Every structure is written in C-alpha cells, then in structure tokens.
mmCIF file of C-alpha atoms and ligand atoms in Angstrom:
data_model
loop_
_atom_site.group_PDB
_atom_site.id
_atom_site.type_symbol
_atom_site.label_atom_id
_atom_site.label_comp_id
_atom_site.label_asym_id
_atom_site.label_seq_id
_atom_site.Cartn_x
_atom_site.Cartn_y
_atom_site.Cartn_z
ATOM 1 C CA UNK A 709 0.000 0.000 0.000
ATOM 2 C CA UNK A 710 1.470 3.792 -0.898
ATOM 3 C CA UNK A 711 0.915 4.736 3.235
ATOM 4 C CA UNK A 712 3.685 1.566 3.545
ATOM 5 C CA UNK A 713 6.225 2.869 1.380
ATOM 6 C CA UNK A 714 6.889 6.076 3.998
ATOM 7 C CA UNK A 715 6.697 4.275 7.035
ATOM 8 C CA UNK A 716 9.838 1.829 6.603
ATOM 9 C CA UNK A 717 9.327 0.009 9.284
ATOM 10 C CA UNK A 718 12.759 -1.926 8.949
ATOM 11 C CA UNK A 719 14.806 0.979 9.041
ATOM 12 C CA UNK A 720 12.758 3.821 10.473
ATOM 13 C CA UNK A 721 12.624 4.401 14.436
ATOM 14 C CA UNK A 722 9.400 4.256 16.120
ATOM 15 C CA UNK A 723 7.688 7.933 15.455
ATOM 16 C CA UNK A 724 6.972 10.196 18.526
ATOM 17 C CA UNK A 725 4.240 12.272 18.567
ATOM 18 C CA UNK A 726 4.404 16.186 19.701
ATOM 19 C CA UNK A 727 1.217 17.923 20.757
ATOM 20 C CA UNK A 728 0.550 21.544 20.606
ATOM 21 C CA UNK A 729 -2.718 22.710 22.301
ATOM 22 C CA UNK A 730 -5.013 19.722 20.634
ATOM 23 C CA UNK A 731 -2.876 19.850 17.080
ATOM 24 C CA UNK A 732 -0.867 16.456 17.490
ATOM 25 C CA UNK A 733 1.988 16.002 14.570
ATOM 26 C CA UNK A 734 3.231 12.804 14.000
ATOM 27 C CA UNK A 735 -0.257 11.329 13.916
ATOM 28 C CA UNK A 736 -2.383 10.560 10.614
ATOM 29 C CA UNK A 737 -3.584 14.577 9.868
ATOM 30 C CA UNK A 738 -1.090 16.747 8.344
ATOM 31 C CA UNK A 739 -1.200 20.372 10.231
ATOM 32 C CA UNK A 740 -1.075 23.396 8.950
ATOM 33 C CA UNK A 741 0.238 26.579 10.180
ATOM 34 C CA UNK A 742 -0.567 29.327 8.698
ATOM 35 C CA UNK A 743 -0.386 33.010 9.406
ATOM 36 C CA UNK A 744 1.559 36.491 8.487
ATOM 37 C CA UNK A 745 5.500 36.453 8.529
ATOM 38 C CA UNK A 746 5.149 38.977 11.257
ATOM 39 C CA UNK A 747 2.988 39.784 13.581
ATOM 40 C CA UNK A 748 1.454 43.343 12.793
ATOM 41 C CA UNK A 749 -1.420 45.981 14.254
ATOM 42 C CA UNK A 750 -4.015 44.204 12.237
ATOM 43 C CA UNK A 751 -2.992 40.653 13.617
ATOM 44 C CA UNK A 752 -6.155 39.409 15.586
ATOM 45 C CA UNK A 753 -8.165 39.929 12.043
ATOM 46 C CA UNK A 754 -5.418 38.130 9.919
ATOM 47 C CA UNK A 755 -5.641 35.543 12.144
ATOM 48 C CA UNK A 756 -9.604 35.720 12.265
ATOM 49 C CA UNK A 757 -9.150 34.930 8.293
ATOM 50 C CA UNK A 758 -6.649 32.121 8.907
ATOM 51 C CA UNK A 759 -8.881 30.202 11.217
ATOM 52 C CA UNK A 760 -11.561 30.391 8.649
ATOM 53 C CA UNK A 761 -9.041 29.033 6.138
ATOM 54 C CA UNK A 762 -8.830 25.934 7.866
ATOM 55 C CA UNK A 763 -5.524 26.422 9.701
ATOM 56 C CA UNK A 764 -4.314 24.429 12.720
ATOM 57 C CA UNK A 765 -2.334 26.700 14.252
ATOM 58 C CA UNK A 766 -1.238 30.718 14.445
ATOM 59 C CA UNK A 767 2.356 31.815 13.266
ATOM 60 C CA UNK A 768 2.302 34.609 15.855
ATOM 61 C CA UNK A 769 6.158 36.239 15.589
ATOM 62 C CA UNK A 770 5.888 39.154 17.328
ATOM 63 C CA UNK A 771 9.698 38.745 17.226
ATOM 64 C CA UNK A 772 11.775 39.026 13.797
ATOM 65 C CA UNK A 773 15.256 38.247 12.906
ATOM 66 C CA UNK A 774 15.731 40.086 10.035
ATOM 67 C CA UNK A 775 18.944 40.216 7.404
ATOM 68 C CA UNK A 776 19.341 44.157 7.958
ATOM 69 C CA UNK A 777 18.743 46.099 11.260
ATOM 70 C CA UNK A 778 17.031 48.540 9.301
ATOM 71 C CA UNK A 779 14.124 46.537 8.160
ATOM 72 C CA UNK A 780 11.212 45.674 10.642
ATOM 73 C CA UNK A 781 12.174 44.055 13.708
ATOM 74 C CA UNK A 782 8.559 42.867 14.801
ATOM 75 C CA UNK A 783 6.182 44.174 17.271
ATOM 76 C CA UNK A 784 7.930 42.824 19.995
ATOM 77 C CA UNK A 785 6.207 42.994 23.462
ATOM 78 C CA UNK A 786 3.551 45.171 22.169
ATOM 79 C CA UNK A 787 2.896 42.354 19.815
ATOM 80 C CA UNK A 788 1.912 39.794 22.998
ATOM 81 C CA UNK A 789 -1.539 40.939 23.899
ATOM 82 C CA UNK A 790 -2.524 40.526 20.139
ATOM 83 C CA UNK A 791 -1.199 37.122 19.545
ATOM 84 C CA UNK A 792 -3.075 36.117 22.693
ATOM 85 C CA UNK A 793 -6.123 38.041 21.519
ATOM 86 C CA UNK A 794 -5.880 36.091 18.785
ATOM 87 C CA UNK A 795 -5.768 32.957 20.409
ATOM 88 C CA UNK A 796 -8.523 33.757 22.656
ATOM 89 C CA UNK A 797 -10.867 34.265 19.789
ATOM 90 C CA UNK A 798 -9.859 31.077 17.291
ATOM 91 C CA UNK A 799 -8.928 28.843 19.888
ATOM 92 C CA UNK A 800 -6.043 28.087 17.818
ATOM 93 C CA UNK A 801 -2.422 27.570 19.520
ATOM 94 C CA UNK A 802 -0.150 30.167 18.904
ATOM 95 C CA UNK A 803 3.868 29.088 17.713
ATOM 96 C CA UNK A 804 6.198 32.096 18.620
ATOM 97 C CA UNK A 805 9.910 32.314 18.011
ATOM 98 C CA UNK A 806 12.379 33.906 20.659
ATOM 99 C CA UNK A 807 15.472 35.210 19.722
ATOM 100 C CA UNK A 808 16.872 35.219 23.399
ATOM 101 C CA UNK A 809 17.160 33.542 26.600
ATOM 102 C CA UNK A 810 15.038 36.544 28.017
ATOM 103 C CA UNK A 811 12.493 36.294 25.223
ATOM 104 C CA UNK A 812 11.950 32.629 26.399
ATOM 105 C CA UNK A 813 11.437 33.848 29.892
ATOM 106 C CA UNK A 814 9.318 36.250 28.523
ATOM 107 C CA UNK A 815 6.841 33.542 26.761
ATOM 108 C CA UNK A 816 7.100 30.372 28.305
ATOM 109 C CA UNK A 817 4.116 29.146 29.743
ATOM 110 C CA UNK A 818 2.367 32.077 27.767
ATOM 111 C CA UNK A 819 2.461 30.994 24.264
ATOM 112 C CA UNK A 820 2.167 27.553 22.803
ATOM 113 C CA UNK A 821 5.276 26.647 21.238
ATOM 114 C CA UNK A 822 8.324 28.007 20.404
ATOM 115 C CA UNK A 823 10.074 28.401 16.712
ATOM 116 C CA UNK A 824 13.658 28.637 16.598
ATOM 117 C CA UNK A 825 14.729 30.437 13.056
ATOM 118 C CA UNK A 826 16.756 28.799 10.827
ATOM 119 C CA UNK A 827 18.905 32.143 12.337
ATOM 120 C CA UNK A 828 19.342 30.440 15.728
ATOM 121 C CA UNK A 829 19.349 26.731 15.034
ATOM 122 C CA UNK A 830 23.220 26.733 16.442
ATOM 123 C CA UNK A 831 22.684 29.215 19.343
ATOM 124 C CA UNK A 832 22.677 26.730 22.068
ATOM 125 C CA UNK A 833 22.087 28.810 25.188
ATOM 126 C CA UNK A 834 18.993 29.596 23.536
ATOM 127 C CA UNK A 835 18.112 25.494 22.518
ATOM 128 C CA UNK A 836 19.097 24.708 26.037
ATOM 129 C CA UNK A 837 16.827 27.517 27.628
ATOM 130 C CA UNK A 838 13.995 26.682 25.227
ATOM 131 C CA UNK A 839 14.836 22.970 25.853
ATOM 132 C CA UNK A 840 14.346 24.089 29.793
ATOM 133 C CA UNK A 841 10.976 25.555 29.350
ATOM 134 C CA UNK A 842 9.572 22.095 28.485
ATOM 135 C CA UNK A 843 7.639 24.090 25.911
ATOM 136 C CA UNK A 844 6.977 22.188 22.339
ATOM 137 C CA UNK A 845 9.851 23.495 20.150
ATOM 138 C CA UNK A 846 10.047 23.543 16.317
ATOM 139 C CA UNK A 847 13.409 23.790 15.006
ATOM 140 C CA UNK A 848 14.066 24.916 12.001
ATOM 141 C CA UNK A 849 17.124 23.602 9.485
ATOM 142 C CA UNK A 850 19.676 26.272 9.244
ATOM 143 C CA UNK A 851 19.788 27.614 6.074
ATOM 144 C CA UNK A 852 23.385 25.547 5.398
ATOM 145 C CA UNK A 853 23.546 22.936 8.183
ATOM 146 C CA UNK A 854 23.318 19.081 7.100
ATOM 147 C CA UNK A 855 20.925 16.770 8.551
ATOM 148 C CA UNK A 856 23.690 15.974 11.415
ATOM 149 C CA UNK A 857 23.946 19.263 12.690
ATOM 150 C CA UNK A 858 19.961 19.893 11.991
ATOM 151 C CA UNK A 859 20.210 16.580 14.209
ATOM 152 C CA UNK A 860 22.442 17.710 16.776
ATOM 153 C CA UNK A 861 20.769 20.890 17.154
ATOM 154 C CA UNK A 862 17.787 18.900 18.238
ATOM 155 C CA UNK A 863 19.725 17.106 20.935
ATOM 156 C CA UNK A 864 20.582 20.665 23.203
ATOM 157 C CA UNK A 865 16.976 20.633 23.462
ATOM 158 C CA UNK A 866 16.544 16.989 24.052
ATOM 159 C CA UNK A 867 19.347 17.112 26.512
ATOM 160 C CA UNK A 868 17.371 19.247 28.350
ATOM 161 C CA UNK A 869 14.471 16.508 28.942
ATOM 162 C CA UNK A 870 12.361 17.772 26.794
ATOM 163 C CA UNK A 871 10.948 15.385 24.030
ATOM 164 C CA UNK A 872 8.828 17.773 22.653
ATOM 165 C CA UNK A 873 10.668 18.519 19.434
ATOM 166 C CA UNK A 874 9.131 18.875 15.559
ATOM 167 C CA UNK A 875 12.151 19.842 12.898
ATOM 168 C CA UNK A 876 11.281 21.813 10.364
ATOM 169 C CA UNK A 877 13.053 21.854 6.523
ATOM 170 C CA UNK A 878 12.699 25.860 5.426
ATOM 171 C CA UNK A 879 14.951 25.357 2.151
ATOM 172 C CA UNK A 880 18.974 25.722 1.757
ATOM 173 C CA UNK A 881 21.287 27.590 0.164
ATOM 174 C CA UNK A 882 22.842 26.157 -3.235
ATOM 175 C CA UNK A 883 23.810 27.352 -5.999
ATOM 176 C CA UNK A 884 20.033 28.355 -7.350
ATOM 177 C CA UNK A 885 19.499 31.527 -7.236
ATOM 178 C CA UNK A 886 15.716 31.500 -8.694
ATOM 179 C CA UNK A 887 14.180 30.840 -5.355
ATOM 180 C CA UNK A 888 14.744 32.146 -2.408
ATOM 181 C CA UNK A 889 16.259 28.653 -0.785
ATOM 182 C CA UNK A 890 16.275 25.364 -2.078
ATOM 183 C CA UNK A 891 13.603 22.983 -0.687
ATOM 184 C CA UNK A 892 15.489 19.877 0.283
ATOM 185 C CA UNK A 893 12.294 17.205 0.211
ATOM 186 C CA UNK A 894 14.881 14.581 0.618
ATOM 187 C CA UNK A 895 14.928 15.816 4.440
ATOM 188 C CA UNK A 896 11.926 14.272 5.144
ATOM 189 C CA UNK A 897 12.584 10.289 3.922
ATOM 190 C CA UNK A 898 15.982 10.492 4.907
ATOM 191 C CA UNK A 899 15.492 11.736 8.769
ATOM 192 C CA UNK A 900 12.441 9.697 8.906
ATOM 193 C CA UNK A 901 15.158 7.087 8.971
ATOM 194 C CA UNK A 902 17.560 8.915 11.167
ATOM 195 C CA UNK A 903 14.699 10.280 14.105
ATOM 196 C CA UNK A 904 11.858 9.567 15.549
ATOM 197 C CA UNK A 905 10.548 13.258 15.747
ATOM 198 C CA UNK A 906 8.057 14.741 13.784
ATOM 199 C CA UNK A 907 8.896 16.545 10.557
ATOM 200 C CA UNK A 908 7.515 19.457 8.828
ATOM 201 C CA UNK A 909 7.797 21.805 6.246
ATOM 202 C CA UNK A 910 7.891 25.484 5.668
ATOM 203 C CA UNK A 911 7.330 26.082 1.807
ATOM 204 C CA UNK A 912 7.497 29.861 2.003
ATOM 205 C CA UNK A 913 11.175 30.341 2.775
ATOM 206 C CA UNK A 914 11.751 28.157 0.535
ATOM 207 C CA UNK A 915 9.956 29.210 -2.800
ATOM 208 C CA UNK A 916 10.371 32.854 -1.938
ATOM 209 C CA UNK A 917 7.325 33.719 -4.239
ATOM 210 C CA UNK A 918 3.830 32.984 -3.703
ATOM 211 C CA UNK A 919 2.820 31.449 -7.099
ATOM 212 C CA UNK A 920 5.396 28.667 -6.248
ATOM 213 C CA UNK A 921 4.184 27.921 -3.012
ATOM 214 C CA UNK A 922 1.454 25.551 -3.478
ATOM 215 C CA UNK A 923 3.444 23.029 -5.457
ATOM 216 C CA UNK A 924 6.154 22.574 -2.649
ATOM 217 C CA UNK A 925 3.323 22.388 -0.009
ATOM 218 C CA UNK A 926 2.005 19.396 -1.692
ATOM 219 C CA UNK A 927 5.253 18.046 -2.775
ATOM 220 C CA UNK A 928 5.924 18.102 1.098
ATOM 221 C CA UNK A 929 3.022 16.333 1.923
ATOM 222 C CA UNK A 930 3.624 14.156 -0.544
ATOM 223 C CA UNK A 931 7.341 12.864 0.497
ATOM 224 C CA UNK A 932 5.470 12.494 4.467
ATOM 225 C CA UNK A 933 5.900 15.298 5.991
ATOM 226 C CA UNK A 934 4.105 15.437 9.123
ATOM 227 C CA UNK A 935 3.104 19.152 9.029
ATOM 228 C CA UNK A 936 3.264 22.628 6.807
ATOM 229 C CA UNK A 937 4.141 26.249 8.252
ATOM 230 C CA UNK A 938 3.039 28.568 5.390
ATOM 231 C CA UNK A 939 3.370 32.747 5.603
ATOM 232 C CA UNK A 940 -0.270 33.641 4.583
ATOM 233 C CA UNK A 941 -1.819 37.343 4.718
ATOM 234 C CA UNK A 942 -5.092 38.540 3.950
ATOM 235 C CA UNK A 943 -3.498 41.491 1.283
ATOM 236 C CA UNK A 944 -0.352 39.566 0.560
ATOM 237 C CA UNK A 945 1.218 42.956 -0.721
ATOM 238 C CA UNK A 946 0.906 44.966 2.057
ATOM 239 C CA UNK A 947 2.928 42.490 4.235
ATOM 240 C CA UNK A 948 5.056 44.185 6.846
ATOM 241 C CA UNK A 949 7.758 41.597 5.714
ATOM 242 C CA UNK A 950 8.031 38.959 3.375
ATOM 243 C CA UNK A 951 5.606 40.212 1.068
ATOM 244 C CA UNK A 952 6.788 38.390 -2.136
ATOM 245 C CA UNK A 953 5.911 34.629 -0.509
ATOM 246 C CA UNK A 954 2.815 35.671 1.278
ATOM 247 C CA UNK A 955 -0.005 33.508 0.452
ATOM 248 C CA UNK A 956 -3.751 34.796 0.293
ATOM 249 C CA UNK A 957 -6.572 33.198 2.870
ATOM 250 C CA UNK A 958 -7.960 31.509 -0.618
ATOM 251 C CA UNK A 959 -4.442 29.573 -1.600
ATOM 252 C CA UNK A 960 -4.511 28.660 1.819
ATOM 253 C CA UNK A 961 -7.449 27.422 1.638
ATOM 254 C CA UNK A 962 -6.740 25.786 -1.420
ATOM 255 C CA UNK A 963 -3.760 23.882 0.160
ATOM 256 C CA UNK A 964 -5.569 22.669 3.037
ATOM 257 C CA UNK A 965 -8.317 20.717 0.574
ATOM 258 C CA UNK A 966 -4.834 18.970 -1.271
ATOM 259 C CA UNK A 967 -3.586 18.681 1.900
ATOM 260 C CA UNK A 968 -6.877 16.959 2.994
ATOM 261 C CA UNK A 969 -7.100 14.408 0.180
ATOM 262 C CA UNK A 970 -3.078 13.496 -0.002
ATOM 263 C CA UNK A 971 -2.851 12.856 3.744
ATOM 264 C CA UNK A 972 -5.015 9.906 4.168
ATOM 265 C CA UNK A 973 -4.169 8.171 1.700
ATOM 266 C CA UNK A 974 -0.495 8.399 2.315
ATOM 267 C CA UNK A 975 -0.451 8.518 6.057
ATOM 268 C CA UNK A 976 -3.524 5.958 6.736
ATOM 269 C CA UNK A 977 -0.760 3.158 8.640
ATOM 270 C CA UNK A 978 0.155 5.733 11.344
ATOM 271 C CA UNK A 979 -3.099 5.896 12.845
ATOM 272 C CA UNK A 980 -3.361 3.699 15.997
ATOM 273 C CA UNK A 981 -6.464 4.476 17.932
ATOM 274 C CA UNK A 982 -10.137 3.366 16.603
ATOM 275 C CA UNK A 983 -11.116 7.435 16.069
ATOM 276 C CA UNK A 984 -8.588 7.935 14.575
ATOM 277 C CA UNK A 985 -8.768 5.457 12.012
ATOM 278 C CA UNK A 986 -12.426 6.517 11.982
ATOM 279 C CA UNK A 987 -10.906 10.232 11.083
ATOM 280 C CA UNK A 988 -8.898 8.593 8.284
ATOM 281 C CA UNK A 989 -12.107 6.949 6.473
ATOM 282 C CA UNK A 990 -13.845 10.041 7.419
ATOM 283 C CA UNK A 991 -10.666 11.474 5.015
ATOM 284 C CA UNK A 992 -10.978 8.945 2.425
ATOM 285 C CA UNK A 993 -14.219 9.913 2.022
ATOM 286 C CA UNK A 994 -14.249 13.329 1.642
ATOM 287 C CA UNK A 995 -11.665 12.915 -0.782
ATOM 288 C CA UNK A 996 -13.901 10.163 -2.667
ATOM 289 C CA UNK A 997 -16.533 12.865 -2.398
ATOM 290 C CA UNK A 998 -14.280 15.384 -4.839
ATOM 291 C CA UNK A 999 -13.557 12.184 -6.804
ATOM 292 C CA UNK A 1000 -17.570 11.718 -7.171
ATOM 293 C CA UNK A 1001 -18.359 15.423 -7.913
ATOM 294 C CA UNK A 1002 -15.844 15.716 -10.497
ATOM 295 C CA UNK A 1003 -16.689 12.402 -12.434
ATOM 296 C CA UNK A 1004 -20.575 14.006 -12.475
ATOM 297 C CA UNK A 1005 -19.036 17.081 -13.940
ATOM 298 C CA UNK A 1006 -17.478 14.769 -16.419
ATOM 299 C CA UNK A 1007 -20.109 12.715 -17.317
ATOM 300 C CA UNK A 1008 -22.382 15.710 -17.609
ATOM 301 C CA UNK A 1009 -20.095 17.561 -19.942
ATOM 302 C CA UNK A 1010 -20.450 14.203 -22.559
ATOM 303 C CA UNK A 1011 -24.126 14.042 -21.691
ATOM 304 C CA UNK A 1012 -24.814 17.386 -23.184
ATOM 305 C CA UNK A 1013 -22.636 16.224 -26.323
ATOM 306 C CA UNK A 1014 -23.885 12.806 -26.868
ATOM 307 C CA UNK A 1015 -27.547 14.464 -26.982
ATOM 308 C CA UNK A 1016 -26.150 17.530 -29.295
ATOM 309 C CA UNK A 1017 -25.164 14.590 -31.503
ATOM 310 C CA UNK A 1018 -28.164 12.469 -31.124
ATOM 311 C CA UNK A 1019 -26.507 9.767 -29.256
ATOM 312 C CA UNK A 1020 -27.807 7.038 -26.744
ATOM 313 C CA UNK A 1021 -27.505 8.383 -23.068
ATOM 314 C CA UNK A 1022 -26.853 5.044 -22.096
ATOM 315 C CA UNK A 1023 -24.135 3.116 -23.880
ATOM 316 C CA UNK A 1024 -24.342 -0.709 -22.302
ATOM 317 C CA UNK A 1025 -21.052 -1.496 -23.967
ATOM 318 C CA UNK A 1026 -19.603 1.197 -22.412
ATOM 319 C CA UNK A 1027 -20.414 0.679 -18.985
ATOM 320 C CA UNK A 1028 -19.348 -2.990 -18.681
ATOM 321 C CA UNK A 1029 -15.828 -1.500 -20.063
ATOM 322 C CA UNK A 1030 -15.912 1.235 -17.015
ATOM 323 C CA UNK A 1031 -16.111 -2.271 -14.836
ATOM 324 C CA UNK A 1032 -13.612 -3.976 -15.826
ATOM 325 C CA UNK A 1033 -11.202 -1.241 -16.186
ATOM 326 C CA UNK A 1034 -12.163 -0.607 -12.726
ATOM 327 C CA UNK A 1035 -12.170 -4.024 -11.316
ATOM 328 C CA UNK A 1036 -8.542 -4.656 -12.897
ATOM 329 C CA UNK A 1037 -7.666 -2.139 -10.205
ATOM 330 C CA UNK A 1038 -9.341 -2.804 -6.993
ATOM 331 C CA UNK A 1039 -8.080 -6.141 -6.774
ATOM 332 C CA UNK A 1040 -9.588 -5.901 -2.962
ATOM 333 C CA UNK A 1041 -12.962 -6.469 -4.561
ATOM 334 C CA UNK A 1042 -14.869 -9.012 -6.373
ATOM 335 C CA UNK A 1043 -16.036 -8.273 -9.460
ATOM 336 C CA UNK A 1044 -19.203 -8.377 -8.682
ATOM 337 C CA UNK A 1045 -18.990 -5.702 -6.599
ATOM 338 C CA UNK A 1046 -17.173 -3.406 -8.446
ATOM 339 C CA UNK A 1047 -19.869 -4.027 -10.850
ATOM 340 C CA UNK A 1048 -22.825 -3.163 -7.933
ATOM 341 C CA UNK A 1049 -20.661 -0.371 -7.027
ATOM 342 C CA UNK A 1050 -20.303 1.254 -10.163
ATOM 343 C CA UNK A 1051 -23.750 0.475 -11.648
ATOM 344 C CA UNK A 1052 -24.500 2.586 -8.852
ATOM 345 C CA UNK A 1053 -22.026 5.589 -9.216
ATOM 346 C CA UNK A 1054 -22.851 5.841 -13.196
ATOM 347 C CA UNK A 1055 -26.689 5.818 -12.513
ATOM 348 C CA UNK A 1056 -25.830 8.854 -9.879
ATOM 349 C CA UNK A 1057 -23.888 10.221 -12.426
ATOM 350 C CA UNK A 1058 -26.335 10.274 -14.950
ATOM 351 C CA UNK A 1059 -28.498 11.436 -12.670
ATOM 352 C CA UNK A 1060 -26.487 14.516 -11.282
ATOM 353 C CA UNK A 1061 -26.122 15.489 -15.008
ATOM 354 C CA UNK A 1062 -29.816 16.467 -14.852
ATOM 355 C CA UNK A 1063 -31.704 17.392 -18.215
ATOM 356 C CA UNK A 1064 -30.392 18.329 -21.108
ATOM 357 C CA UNK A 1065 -29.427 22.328 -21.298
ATOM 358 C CA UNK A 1066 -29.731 23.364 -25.090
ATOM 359 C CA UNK A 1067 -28.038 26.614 -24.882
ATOM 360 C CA UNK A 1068 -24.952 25.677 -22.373
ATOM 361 C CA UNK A 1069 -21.673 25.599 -24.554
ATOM 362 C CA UNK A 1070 -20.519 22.653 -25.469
ATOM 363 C CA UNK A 1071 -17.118 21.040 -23.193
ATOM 364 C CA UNK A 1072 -14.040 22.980 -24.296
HETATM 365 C C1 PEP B 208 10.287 32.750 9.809
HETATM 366 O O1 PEP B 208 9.710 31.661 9.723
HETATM 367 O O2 PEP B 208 9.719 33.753 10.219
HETATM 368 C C2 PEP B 208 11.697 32.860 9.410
HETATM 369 C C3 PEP B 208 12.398 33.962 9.643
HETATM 370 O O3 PEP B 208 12.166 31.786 8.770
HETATM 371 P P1 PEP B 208 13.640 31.183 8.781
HETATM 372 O O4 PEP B 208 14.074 31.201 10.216
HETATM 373 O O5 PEP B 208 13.423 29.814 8.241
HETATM 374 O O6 PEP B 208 14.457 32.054 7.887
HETATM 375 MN MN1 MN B 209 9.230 35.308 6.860
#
C-alpha cells in the first residue's frame, strides 16, 4: 500500500508524537500553520481569516530576525496581547519564536510553542533555555547545516528533557538563485530514517514567491511530511515583511483541501487508535466525495454532447468497459462488486447530469 512505502518500518525508528494545544503532529492529519511572517497591528483579524481558512495553528512572531537592522524588527512585546487576543478568539495555539534567553522567559508558559529560526538553530544557550521551558519546540534547518547538525541541534533541546521537538526543513542555500532557498524534500525520507521526531515543512522560505508555493506544499506532503508552516496574509502585498511569498486566505485554503485528500491516503498506517482510524475513512471519504463530484461534472459535460449529436444516453457497452477497467484495479474487490458499485455511481452520475441544457456551450 502507498501509506507503507513512507513508514519503513525496517529501518525507520518508532515515530513520537508532539502535541501543541489539541494539534498532534506525527499522527495521521497533516497540520497546517498558517499566518503572516510577522505579527502586525491588524494581527487578531489576519488571524480571524486564517482560522476560517482551515488552519491548525497561528504563526504569531511578534519577534523578527531580520537580514538588515534597518528593516522591521517585529512588534515585539507590544505584539503579545494581540497574539493572545488572537488565540482567545480562534482557539487556535499560537507558535512564537524567541530570539533570546530573556524572550523565552518572557513567553514560556504564555504561548504555545516556540520556533527557533533557521537564524538560531546553532545558538545553544537559547536550545538549552527553550529545551528548559519544556515548551513544544520547532526547530528549524539552518539555512546551510546538514541533517547531522539539523540533528544535533535537536539534541541541546533533548538534553534538556524535553521530548517535545518537531524539525522543520525551510529550504537551503545552493547554488540556485531562482528561489529564495532550495527545498530539500529529501529531508523528510531520509530523517524519517535517522529520528523519531516529527517533521515538517515550511514552503514559504523556501519558494520565496507565492505562485510557487502551493506546489512545494504538496510536494511536502507528498514525500510524508508530518506538518506545513506557510506565511499567509489577507493582502499579501501589504505584508510588513516577506511580502513576495505571502499567500492569500484563498491559496490557503486551497492547500488545506490537497492537503486533505493526499494525507489519508499516504499517512492511513500511522493511525493507531479506533477514532482515529475513523478520522482517516472520514478522510478517504471526503476525498472520494471530490472524486464523485468531479466524475458528475465529467459525465455531464459528454451528456450534453452525446444528446447535441443524437446519441444514446446510455451506452451498455460502455459501462461494462468502465467495470472492468475498474475491477482490474481494486483487486480488494470481487467483481461483482465493483460491478454493484459502479452500476450505482454511473446511474448517480447520470443522474447529477440532470436534463439536457440546449443553450450551455458545449465542453471545451
Ligand atoms: C520565519 O519563519 O519567520 C523565518 C524567519 O524563517 P527562517 O528562520 O526559516 O528564515
Ligand atoms: Mn518570513
């Protein structure tokens, strides 16, 4: 099965599981956080709109480290109250990234979870004093560090006691100068092998450009990883920073659907508990549900034809071909019941096509 081929049992460690608030990542859904690069005055309504786009969680950086001292350093403090407004109101859990020892002080215990930048992955009195908070950490890859000092990175915080670790591939520097990084999806099958912690993604650092964003999401998703953290702002262009990569609600929204159908059916063997392979068939079925819509929309784009032309609805011939092109695939299933199956999906098909519409334009 395609959910076997990422979980190589033979070489891969057993997977831990790090919860944020109620998000869990490691488990069968793929999170997504979503929110502005920084946090700005409008926040609480930015992250009103990411709620509604289906994220998981808030990107709430009230703290930036930024290439040039001149450009916007974040809200800082006066940021807090808003991030917590804003997690007030969507119930989401906020992920905030300190650039200090003090700024963990400052947020432990207030926030959710702690970021460290790609920046700070080798400041280690900052690993160790976020590894002391016990707070969840996500540690991202610095920007030219190989898996083994990604890896050993991870182990300050470890060393601490605290398990609660998710790394997080932002993109590297090579030679490419076309995007901003270079998203290294290798990560993801090669330290499933090397750790048991969670893995995610963050496709905006690494595309640099919006447009390009999608397609490394998925791509993401698609080589396991375990989550997505995604810069998304309601009026992309009037981003306080990293304007070019910003994502609208809508894309993010758009995301979350692929997200929703690719999970399941690549992540179905890591669910353990009865809900939650409940939650997976609940999955599969949504994503059979797009499957179904979009074969009605077919079948009533060749209706309209096939009665412009004068042609049988039905074509008997036909549908026994649709069976056993089927059944050839679904070895699973008897014949016979692919047949009873789809006997039933073309009659609904037919049916959802409704009566014939002279005047709509034929399929282009
Ligand atoms: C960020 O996520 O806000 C950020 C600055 O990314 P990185 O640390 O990966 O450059
Ligand atoms: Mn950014």
């Amino acid at each position: 099965m395609l959910t076997d081929l990422l979980n190589p049992t033979t070489t891969s460690p057993a997977r831990r599981r790090v919860t944020i608030g109620d998000v869990v990542f490691g488990g069968p859904a793929v999170p997504v956080i979503a929110g502005p690069c920084a946090v700005e005055p409008e926040y609480v309504s930015h992250a009103g709109a990411m709620h509604e786009a289906g994220a998981s969680m808030l990107r709430a950086s009230i703290f930036k480290p930024r290439t040039r001292p001149g450009s916007f350093q974040g809200m800082a403090e006066e940021g807090l109250p808003l991030v917590l407004e804003a997690r007030r109101l969507t119930g989401l859990p906020i992920l905030v990234e300190p650039l200090s020892e003090e700024h963990v002080e400052l947020l432990a215990g207030r926030v959710d979870a702690f970021m460290i930048g790609a920046r700070s992955m080798q400041n280690t009195p900052l690993l160790r004093a976020a590894g002391r908070s016990g707070m969840p950490v996500v540690l991202k890859r610095g920007m030219a560090a190989t898996y083994d000092e990604w890896l050993a990175a991870s182990e300050y915080v470890l060393a601490e006691g605290n398990e609660k670790v998710i790394l997080c591939e932002r993109g590297i520097r090579t030679f490419e100068t076309a995007t901003r990084n270079t998203l290294d999806v290798s990560a993801i099958p090669v330290l499933r092998e090397r750790t048991p912690l969670p893995l995610i993604v963050d496709p905006s650092h690494a595309a640099g450009r919006a447009d390009w964003v999608p397609a490394l999401a998925l791509a993401a998703v698609a080589a396991g990883a375990d989550g997505l953290l995604i810069e998304s702002h309601p009026v992309p262009a009037e981003s306080w920073s990293d304007a070019a990569q910003a994502i609208t609600p809508g894309t993010l929204e758009a995301i979350i659907a692929g997200v929703a159908v690719l999970a399941p059916m690549l992540r179905a063997g890591v669910a353990t508990e009865l809900s939650e392979q409940r939650q997976i068939i609940d999955s599969l079925d949504i994503a059979l549900g797009a499957v179904l819509q979009s074969r009605a929309g077919a079948v009533r784009r060749i209706q309209q034809d096939k009665r412009r032309s004068g042609l049988p609805v039905r074509d008997l011939d036909r549908e026994q071909e649709v069976i056993a092109h089927l059944a050839a695939r679904t070895p699973r299933f008897s014949r016979e019941a692919v047949a009873r199956v789809m006997t039933a999906v073309m009659d609904g098909c037919v049916e959802a096509s409704g009566p014939f519409v002279a005047e709509e334009a034929p399929a282009g």
